[in-house]
Amino acid sequence: MTGFDTFVVIDWSGGNDTGGSPRKDAIWAGVNRNGQDQDPVYLRNRTVAEAWIVDLIRAELEAERRVMIGFDFPFGYPAGFAEALTGYTDPLVLWDWFEARIEDSPETNNRFDLAAEMNLGLGDGVGPFWFNGLPNRDIPGLLRRKEGYANPFSEKRQAETRAKGAFSCWQMGGAGAVGSQVFMGLPVLSRLRKRFHGEINVWPFEQLKRPVAFVEVWPSLTVGDAPAEMIKDAWQVQELSRQMSELPAAALDEMLDVYAPEEGWIFGLGFEDRMKTASPLRNDCFALPPGVHWTPVDEALSLLRSRLSPVVSVETVEIGGALGRIVAQDVTAKRANPPLPNTAVDGYGFVGGRGDGPHQLPLADGRAAAGDAPGTVPAGQAIRILTGAALPTGVDTVVLQEDVRIEDGAVVFNGPIKPGANTRKAGEDVEQGHVVTRAGRRVAAADLALMAATGNDALDVYQPLRVGVISTGDEIVEPGGAASDGQIYDANRPMLLALVRQFGHTAVDLGHVGDDRAALRARLNSATGDVDAILTSGGASAGDEDHVSALLQEAGALSLWRVAVKPGRPLALGMWHGLPVFGLPGNPVAAMVCTLIFARPALSVMAGQEWTTPQGFDVPAAFEKRKKPGRREFLRARMCDGRVEVFASEGSGRISGLSWAEGLVELPDGAVHVRPGDMVRYIPYGSFGI
């Protein structure tokens, strides 16, 4: 029996009271009850948090709701530790051991002293715990840094070796460390089990048969960046509780089918793709704040950036097939580049620098070339060494071959030469373990070189975003077809399909639909499952024949964004059975501008990429323009003789201006009078990736 009504995620803290005002690095709780998100709860210290959890469990039990509560710290230690400390391998005995020894109040606790006691009891005081976080008091038995550290147990649990970026539970302090959270969390869990005796099971140590389940979670495993207006911890607990609540029962059962009797496990580990793609966008993700009628461009972009997240799954590919794909997990250097100290020049290597004047060193036998295994050079001798060769033992300096002469089996040169001259240190370019390619980056050829040089042969990438394109309206005719005087050829669909491909996504042609609401509904329904997002053109306003807006309204997921932008204004944004729909204006000029300014960065986020802001340049104008306040304006433009000129007509029906232009001039929201020579912002098409 694993069905749950309520999902709770708690971001724990090992520190002191964080005050009355919500802040980061504090205790936060996210609750999703019967599929409905609750506002994140700020809990200023562990005393307040424990009382809140007690009240929550009581309320859920009284309402006969089953509740899963996730805590973001390890429930166990690497194998062998519990038995060494308590005489038992049962981690729940270890929970009680901590509960009997931890002293905790909102302003102080004894976690560092207890870690030192365990280090001294288990060994000679140099492990397994490290990092004394008290700035003004040294503690015998607890190192401040890892130098001299020794650990008789594994550095990480099996779960942490599979969860990229997870910290070891032995580290008691520092950014991201979880050691203190374990010390200050396990006593609370122990007390809760005793308080609600017979009502709580702990996963994965026990079968989940009781009304309350405790599980270990790590929000960073599946939750991305927080919206700009939210505290990261608050966002993560709310988002993870939502992800958990939206898992189908069969998927939840599969994820809970884990038995890790001593070390514990992280919920969702190994199922990250499924967690991330469980209804990735909310039905109201495009909803505007109450009272908003006209939305400035920057506000519209900020809303999109904060509401959207990746909607595609992750797969592993070899680096040879990764070009153009979007990195899903940070790629780290498996080995340093260069892996060994080496020479930057052809010359002769020896140890130590030399001062002014002539020097003579006997030549050792052989030479060192790139690819050779490093040998040893006897003290006081030099060796012939070629560019890129690893430095043999006894060599740390290289003199250029142009600066030496060979006489009677010795190398002769004039100083001075500094120690380490003409050599490269190991890891001088990239150190082992450092991130070489960040998640969210679209892979370029240079990235492949860096990944290969640091020992990577494969990486995790997002599957390509599939973007469907539909054009609407009875007036639309296929290019080349018979058209009456009142009809126009479909210019939008081929343009939008091409833009999607240039953005790096997979374009899916969903065809043209006339002013027939039932036909459009059927087309949208048929696209579900085949695409990840849809761009429509036409029908995005509020008229009788604006069927895109009407259908999204019918689905209960329409936000008609009246954006203060020219050309453009009406954007119908909404969800169709979990599928994000961007209803673009029917005018080709407005459709292209709105696609570049709004759809492009939104699609990039849904594809797993970083939010993309086009790079603009301040250049002198070759035109004059008076603009009224109220709307951001984008003019079709191109550079000529170091100045930017704009298309002769601003008419949004002049499609020829799109082809004539090589970019856009962006004019601010307020009133402006541009004169020739004034500086204006020019965004070349290349900055949009086209």
Short mmCIF file of C-alpha atoms in Angstrom, two decimals, residues 81 85 97-103 109-122 129 137 139 141-142 172 183-184 187:
data_model
loop_
_atom_site.label_atom_id
_atom_site.label_comp_id
_atom_site.label_asym_id
_atom_site.label_seq_id
_atom_site.Cartn_x
_atom_site.Cartn_y
_atom_site.Cartn_z
CA PHE A 81 29.62 3.15 10.60
CA LEU A 85 29.33 3.24 16.78
CA TRP A 97 21.94 7.05 19.54
CA PHE A 98 22.05 10.58 18.13
CA GLU A 99 18.82 11.57 19.87
CA ALA A 100 20.33 10.58 23.24
CA ARG A 101 23.46 12.71 22.75
CA ILE A 102 22.60 15.80 20.70
CA GLU A 103 21.98 18.97 22.70
CA ASN A 109 24.07 23.01 19.79
CA ASN A 110 26.88 20.52 20.36
CA ARG A 111 27.19 19.01 16.88
CA PHE A 112 30.87 19.85 16.36
CA ASP A 113 31.84 18.59 19.82
CA LEU A 114 29.96 15.33 19.24
CA ALA A 115 31.69 14.86 15.88
CA ALA A 116 35.07 15.32 17.61
CA GLU A 117 34.13 12.77 20.30
CA MET A 118 33.25 10.22 17.62
CA ASN A 119 36.49 10.89 15.74
CA LEU A 120 38.51 10.30 18.91
CA GLY A 121 36.49 7.22 19.81
CA LEU A 122 36.72 5.65 16.35
CA PHE A 129 34.18 13.76 10.32
CA ARG A 137 37.16 27.71 19.12
CA ILE A 139 38.09 21.41 18.93
CA GLY A 141 39.57 15.73 17.25
CA LEU A 142 37.82 17.77 14.54
CA MET A 172 30.23 19.08 8.88
CA PHE A 183 23.39 15.40 13.23
CA MET A 184 20.54 17.83 13.88
CA PRO A 187 17.25 13.23 16.66
#
